[in-house]
């Protein structure tokens, strides 16, 4: 049988990983796929004389690959929204299958891309877009297809997880941890996408669609980064029995879907609380099997190449399958997606950790408790240690840490605004949601 001809767009860390894996495991992969996979052409913005590209044509014009009649599958590893979107749509128009590792592309433009692919009868595979080497798309889309999914909660940004882990273990602080993540090659080109939560929001948007059969809705995601977390919060969370983790959450509630990214307190005894450093993990709760956990490297050349090449094998196997019988891109048949709305963050209810600086004088704690009670927010625990701070006038302030029971965000916002307006509260209140990861929704 003729080999399947690949056009590789991008020769960065992942592109090079793909070439290495194909070279090392080529004959095993051919035994699995049923045909040999041959890289015909590869592109990079500038020539790469340092790479061994023997037998592979090289171009600096990525669109040449989309137009090449000798390419069966375009592998998009250039990242970002444009020109990746234009490139992929052009390849689809030319009847090529596409494999991509590009989460921004799928989360933001996936609806348009899948519709074009559907019409043209080609496959767009995107396993590497979420959690790097962990085959989480396939696990949810195919392995769990018997189940009604209740929720998916993941640590899916390695850079943020690395920074929070370092801040909890060493004295280095935020800046030093971020530089280390960059040096290790985990961070995005623009690390604000990592620490600001956008990277994880792209990924959880994709997981929400395949879990619940809804169109991709990136604008609906609530996004908060980890930059408000301090070593002090990590230490208090520890005293309360929690670790602070950068979570991405999607959950089915009554008639709506939660879709949110933010740091959260996770009980120390949960497996997710032990996922440290740059490792990723995704916990899926569904009705038949219960909770299942998927753990592994979420970034890096060969881990991501593992997913990219796995997709190539899937594409090769599916090339001869009638397009109407293939695994649907978003797990559910395209004409059976439902338009369940994404829940606004104000209507989400979670327990919350609050840290504030209060004047060291009688009645302050009582008034804070009253404002919470006015909004029917119940307190689970309070820590007030005598770690006084003196201001410029010699006035004494002490930190108060409160853990609430589940409260609707709208009520909490109102209570916190009232508390922050008190003369005896200084500055703003630091708050972090709590995710207990209970099986029940
Ligand atoms: N920058 C991402 C992370 C890796 O830190 O997890 C690629 O998705």
XYZ file of C-alpha atoms and ligand atoms in Angstrom:
449
model
C 0.000 0.000 0.000
C 1.129 3.559 -0.727
C 2.397 5.417 2.353
C 0.299 8.251 3.763
C 2.063 11.539 3.033
C 2.392 14.093 5.792
C 3.056 17.828 5.512
C 4.501 19.072 8.795
C 3.843 22.758 9.489
C 6.231 23.932 12.199
C 9.562 22.515 13.278
C 9.691 23.795 16.843
C 9.854 21.621 19.960
C 6.762 19.572 19.026
C 7.559 19.339 15.301
C 11.024 18.010 16.081
C 9.505 15.586 18.591
C 7.154 14.297 15.868
C 10.066 13.686 13.487
C 11.993 11.812 16.168
C 9.037 9.619 17.164
C 8.186 8.802 13.529
C 11.814 7.883 12.849
C 12.280 5.808 15.994
C 8.934 3.995 15.960
C 8.086 4.132 12.233
C 7.779 0.411 11.619
C 5.727 -0.216 14.792
C 3.474 2.686 13.842
C 3.016 1.251 10.324
C 2.011 -2.101 11.844
C -0.617 -0.289 13.885
C -1.871 2.069 11.189
C -1.809 -0.424 8.334
C 0.228 1.948 6.144
C 3.556 3.697 6.404
C 3.527 7.354 7.413
C 6.002 9.398 5.389
C 6.879 13.016 6.051
C 6.971 14.543 2.568
C 7.448 18.208 3.343
C 8.061 20.346 6.440
C 7.999 24.072 7.049
C 9.568 26.537 9.438
C 9.713 30.317 9.322
C 13.461 30.207 8.753
C 15.633 27.385 7.357
C 16.791 24.815 9.932
C 20.177 23.563 8.720
C 20.838 22.013 12.135
C 18.022 19.446 11.639
C 18.403 16.186 9.746
C 15.627 16.513 7.177
C 16.961 13.860 4.778
C 14.264 12.932 2.260
C 11.956 15.730 3.438
C 11.380 18.815 1.298
C 11.660 22.055 3.279
C 9.768 25.295 2.765
C 9.460 28.598 4.599
C 6.002 29.109 3.054
C 3.580 27.125 5.193
C 0.752 27.602 2.678
C 2.769 25.609 0.142
C 1.944 22.568 2.289
C -1.805 23.244 2.177
C -1.588 23.527 -1.611
C 0.703 20.520 -2.186
C -1.239 17.797 -4.059
C 1.243 15.214 -2.728
C 0.235 15.837 0.905
C -2.613 13.733 2.339
C -2.514 15.001 5.930
C -1.516 18.494 7.051
C -0.072 18.570 10.562
C -0.436 22.053 12.031
C 2.070 22.826 14.779
C 2.535 26.558 14.289
C 0.175 27.559 17.122
C -1.897 30.725 17.591
C -5.106 31.715 15.835
C -3.769 33.197 12.597
C -2.439 32.201 10.145
C -3.223 28.733 11.560
C -6.951 29.185 10.912
C -6.460 30.224 7.310
C -3.954 27.415 6.765
C -6.233 24.718 8.168
C -9.284 25.970 6.261
C -7.215 25.999 3.065
C -6.053 22.414 3.671
C -9.648 21.314 4.326
C -10.801 23.021 1.149
C -8.133 21.073 -0.755
C -9.534 17.826 0.742
C -6.709 17.158 3.191
C -7.124 15.718 6.663
C -5.690 17.839 9.457
C -3.933 17.013 12.717
C -3.375 19.944 15.039
C -1.974 20.607 18.511
C -3.449 24.104 18.513
C -5.844 24.702 21.445
C -6.494 28.368 20.624
C -7.424 27.420 17.072
C -9.884 24.732 18.145
C -11.366 26.603 21.142
C -11.923 29.844 19.237
C -12.462 28.725 15.623
C -13.370 25.055 16.048
C -17.048 25.429 15.142
C -16.151 26.974 11.783
C -13.348 24.464 11.161
C -15.429 21.380 12.007
C -18.286 22.562 9.826
C -15.913 23.010 6.887
C -14.357 19.594 7.563
C -17.776 17.969 7.795
C -18.824 19.409 4.456
C -15.604 18.310 2.783
C -15.633 14.851 4.431
C -12.214 15.236 6.074
C -11.004 14.689 9.629
C -9.598 17.329 11.963
C -7.864 15.582 14.889
C -6.746 17.583 17.918
C -5.749 15.270 20.782
C -2.528 17.213 21.444
C -4.479 20.440 21.979
C -5.465 19.415 25.521
C -3.080 18.159 28.202
C -0.204 17.383 25.808
C 0.578 13.694 26.036
C -2.499 12.590 28.012
C -5.054 11.034 25.622
C -7.940 12.804 27.342
C -9.947 13.668 24.227
C -10.057 10.041 23.194
C -10.810 8.920 26.751
C -13.858 11.172 27.035
C -15.030 11.052 23.430
C -14.672 7.324 22.942
C -13.830 5.557 26.198
C -16.610 7.210 28.201
C -19.232 7.376 25.458
C -21.616 5.198 27.501
C -21.698 7.764 30.288
C -23.506 10.916 31.172
C -20.657 13.192 32.220
C -21.245 15.166 35.416
C -18.055 17.196 35.482
C -14.495 17.463 34.258
C -11.920 19.150 36.492
C -8.306 19.408 35.452
C -4.911 20.825 36.146
C -4.181 21.547 32.514
C -1.652 24.336 32.592
C 1.720 22.977 33.632
C 3.324 26.396 33.959
C 0.772 27.611 36.524
C 0.951 24.330 38.397
C 4.746 24.542 38.461
C 4.654 28.097 39.799
C 2.139 27.326 42.567
C 4.054 24.176 43.518
C 7.333 26.104 43.713
C 5.725 28.902 45.712
C 4.440 26.348 48.184
C 7.750 24.551 48.558
C 10.457 27.177 48.160
C 10.970 30.769 49.117
C 11.689 31.831 45.553
C 8.316 33.454 44.931
C 6.405 33.985 41.744
C 9.024 35.571 39.454
C 11.690 32.958 40.050
C 9.238 30.100 39.483
C 8.005 31.638 36.215
C 11.577 32.037 34.909
C 12.265 28.397 35.732
C 9.126 27.276 33.824
C 10.228 29.357 30.846
C 13.755 27.989 30.993
C 12.373 24.444 31.040
C 10.380 25.225 27.874
C 6.898 24.736 29.367
C 5.541 28.267 29.131
C 3.746 29.663 26.091
C 5.553 32.205 23.903
C 3.495 34.772 25.817
C 3.481 33.433 29.403
C 0.560 35.694 30.297
C -1.610 33.065 28.555
C -0.372 30.515 31.103
C -0.499 32.502 34.323
C -3.582 34.484 33.231
C -5.614 31.307 32.648
C -6.257 31.725 28.900
C -4.315 28.586 27.955
C -6.328 26.471 30.399
C -9.555 28.156 29.249
C -8.861 27.131 25.642
C -8.398 23.554 26.825
C -11.418 23.330 29.145
C -13.599 24.885 26.429
C -12.674 21.924 24.223
C -13.282 19.408 27.013
C -16.691 20.950 27.791
C -17.795 20.474 24.200
C -16.799 16.839 23.993
C -18.163 16.100 27.473
C -21.548 17.765 27.034
C -22.107 17.971 23.278
C -22.235 21.754 23.083
C -20.632 23.973 20.424
C -17.275 25.440 21.425
C -17.950 28.485 23.582
C -14.647 30.100 24.533
C -16.234 33.543 25.106
C -18.451 31.922 27.758
C -15.494 30.800 29.888
C -14.789 32.641 33.135
C -11.021 33.116 33.335
C -8.880 34.007 36.355
C -5.139 33.464 36.533
C -2.928 32.550 39.440
C -1.324 35.961 39.874
C -3.396 36.881 42.934
C -2.116 33.876 44.915
C 0.636 34.628 47.423
C 2.825 32.305 49.504
C 0.803 33.519 52.520
C -2.414 32.135 50.993
C -0.701 28.844 50.212
C 0.448 28.617 53.846
C -3.027 29.431 55.278
C -4.628 26.967 52.853
C -2.210 24.347 54.192
C -3.282 25.078 57.784
C -6.903 24.598 56.729
C -6.122 21.237 55.087
C -5.952 22.330 51.450
C -3.502 22.857 48.610
C -3.882 25.637 46.063
C -4.161 24.306 42.510
C -4.801 25.977 39.140
C -8.075 24.334 38.143
C -10.101 24.281 34.959
C -13.665 23.213 35.613
C -16.677 22.311 33.544
C -19.780 20.940 35.183
C -23.337 20.171 34.133
C -25.846 21.908 36.389
C -29.601 22.249 36.011
C -30.044 23.473 32.435
C -26.600 25.100 32.184
C -22.902 24.338 31.999
C -20.250 25.783 34.289
C -17.070 26.708 32.431
C -14.384 28.355 34.509
C -10.662 28.615 35.144
C -9.267 29.858 38.444
C -6.985 28.797 41.250
C -8.807 26.830 43.930
C -8.310 25.195 47.308
C -8.391 21.411 46.920
C -8.562 19.110 49.984
C -5.089 17.663 50.603
C -6.338 14.094 50.595
C -7.593 14.254 46.983
C -5.316 12.784 44.324
C -5.508 16.001 42.307
C -3.940 17.869 45.233
C -0.772 15.792 44.773
C -0.329 16.642 41.105
C 2.737 18.845 41.298
C 5.224 20.624 39.106
C 4.435 20.763 35.407
C 2.385 17.571 35.445
C -1.208 17.689 34.245
C -4.185 15.653 35.440
C -7.828 15.514 34.483
C -10.521 14.062 36.727
C -13.770 13.094 35.030
C -16.913 12.247 36.957
C -19.611 10.397 35.059
C -22.660 8.365 35.967
C -21.748 4.804 35.009
C -18.069 4.520 35.847
C -17.861 7.181 38.579
C -14.618 9.138 38.798
C -11.648 8.403 36.531
C -8.318 10.223 36.671
C -5.876 10.790 33.807
C -2.359 11.953 34.694
C 0.771 12.711 32.709
C 2.973 15.294 31.021
C 0.941 18.153 29.581
C 3.703 19.705 27.501
C 7.083 18.990 25.962
C 8.291 17.759 22.587
C 7.843 14.013 22.669
C 4.854 13.851 25.057
C 2.945 16.177 22.737
C 4.282 14.309 19.698
C 2.836 11.145 21.234
C -0.646 12.650 20.847
C 0.073 14.152 17.430
C 1.355 10.878 15.989
C -1.488 8.972 17.689
C -3.875 11.249 15.792
C -2.009 10.522 12.558
C -2.573 6.810 13.127
C -6.276 7.454 13.773
C -6.529 9.487 10.585
C -4.785 6.783 8.545
C -7.113 4.122 9.943
C -10.193 6.269 9.327
C -9.280 7.409 5.811
C -11.157 4.508 4.283
C -14.158 4.796 6.601
C -17.329 6.384 5.237
C -17.251 10.001 6.598
C -20.716 9.612 8.113
C -19.499 6.677 10.206
C -16.369 8.281 11.660
C -16.002 9.332 15.289
C -17.614 12.809 15.394
C -15.174 15.681 15.954
C -16.917 16.855 19.121
C -17.985 13.404 20.322
C -21.674 14.000 19.543
C -23.117 13.879 16.013
C -22.832 17.397 14.566
C -26.599 17.742 14.074
C -27.191 16.625 17.670
C -25.199 19.289 19.524
C -27.292 21.111 22.097
C -27.204 24.799 22.880
C -27.226 24.536 26.687
C -26.052 27.939 27.953
C -22.895 28.512 29.946
C -23.695 29.642 33.481
C -22.581 33.181 34.362
C -19.978 33.166 37.150
C -22.310 35.182 39.415
C -24.618 32.167 39.572
C -21.901 29.674 40.443
C -21.847 28.578 44.082
C -18.682 27.386 45.834
C -17.218 27.574 49.321
C -14.621 30.337 49.514
C -11.393 31.185 51.305
C -11.182 34.854 52.298
C -8.146 36.705 53.653
C -8.409 40.279 54.830
C -6.442 42.727 56.953
C -8.566 44.037 59.837
C -8.013 46.735 62.428
C -7.112 45.152 65.752
C -10.072 46.565 67.697
C -13.300 45.242 69.266
C -16.253 44.234 67.081
C -14.540 44.039 63.691
C -14.837 40.273 63.317
C -18.467 40.440 64.468
C -19.314 43.025 61.785
C -17.543 41.022 59.093
C -19.567 37.964 60.153
C -22.755 40.063 60.083
C -22.182 41.185 56.474
C -21.709 37.547 55.471
C -24.770 36.504 57.410
C -26.854 39.285 55.798
C -26.251 37.478 52.506
C -26.968 34.071 54.072
C -23.321 33.069 53.788
C -22.345 30.651 56.485
C -18.837 30.509 57.971
C -17.092 27.162 58.244
C -13.906 28.250 60.013
C -11.912 31.311 60.988
C -8.206 31.801 61.631
C -7.034 34.916 63.392
C -3.493 34.676 64.586
C -1.677 37.489 66.241
C 0.507 38.422 63.257
C 0.106 42.142 63.639
C 1.087 44.696 61.059
C 1.588 48.369 61.981
C 0.612 51.014 59.473
C 2.275 54.408 58.947
C 0.296 55.860 61.899
C 1.220 53.054 64.240
C -2.277 51.505 64.043
C -2.350 47.714 64.463
C -3.849 45.444 61.797
C -4.189 41.674 61.867
C -4.955 39.152 59.129
C -8.280 37.305 59.340
C -8.818 34.188 57.269
C -12.349 32.849 56.820
C -13.551 29.713 55.095
C -17.199 29.922 54.047
C -19.683 27.206 53.202
C -20.936 27.176 49.605
C -22.108 30.630 48.600
C -23.414 32.008 45.337
C -20.881 34.349 43.782
C -23.425 37.169 43.493
C -24.056 37.089 47.257
C -20.396 36.844 48.074
C -19.572 39.815 45.834
C -22.153 41.921 47.647
C -20.937 40.864 51.096
C -17.297 41.456 50.208
C -18.045 44.901 48.782
C -19.706 45.824 52.087
C -16.816 44.415 54.121
C -14.189 46.149 51.989
C -16.022 49.446 52.528
C -15.525 49.165 56.321
C -12.986 51.619 57.758
C -11.597 48.807 59.819
C -10.734 46.672 56.771
C -7.626 47.617 54.871
C -7.223 47.089 51.105
C -8.998 44.406 49.170
C -9.958 40.939 50.314
C -8.095 38.056 48.740
C -10.465 35.242 47.880
C -9.972 31.801 46.438
C -12.763 29.348 45.649
C -12.754 25.848 47.134
C -13.344 22.734 45.018
C -13.970 19.695 47.158
C -14.054 17.324 44.118
C -16.970 15.454 45.637
C -18.443 12.842 43.379
C -21.922 14.346 43.602
C -22.495 17.349 41.337
N 1.999 26.199 28.109
C 1.282 25.010 28.354
C 1.438 24.655 29.825
C 1.779 23.813 27.562
O 2.166 25.319 30.560
O 0.807 23.703 30.235
C 1.162 23.642 26.232
O -0.237 23.547 26.270
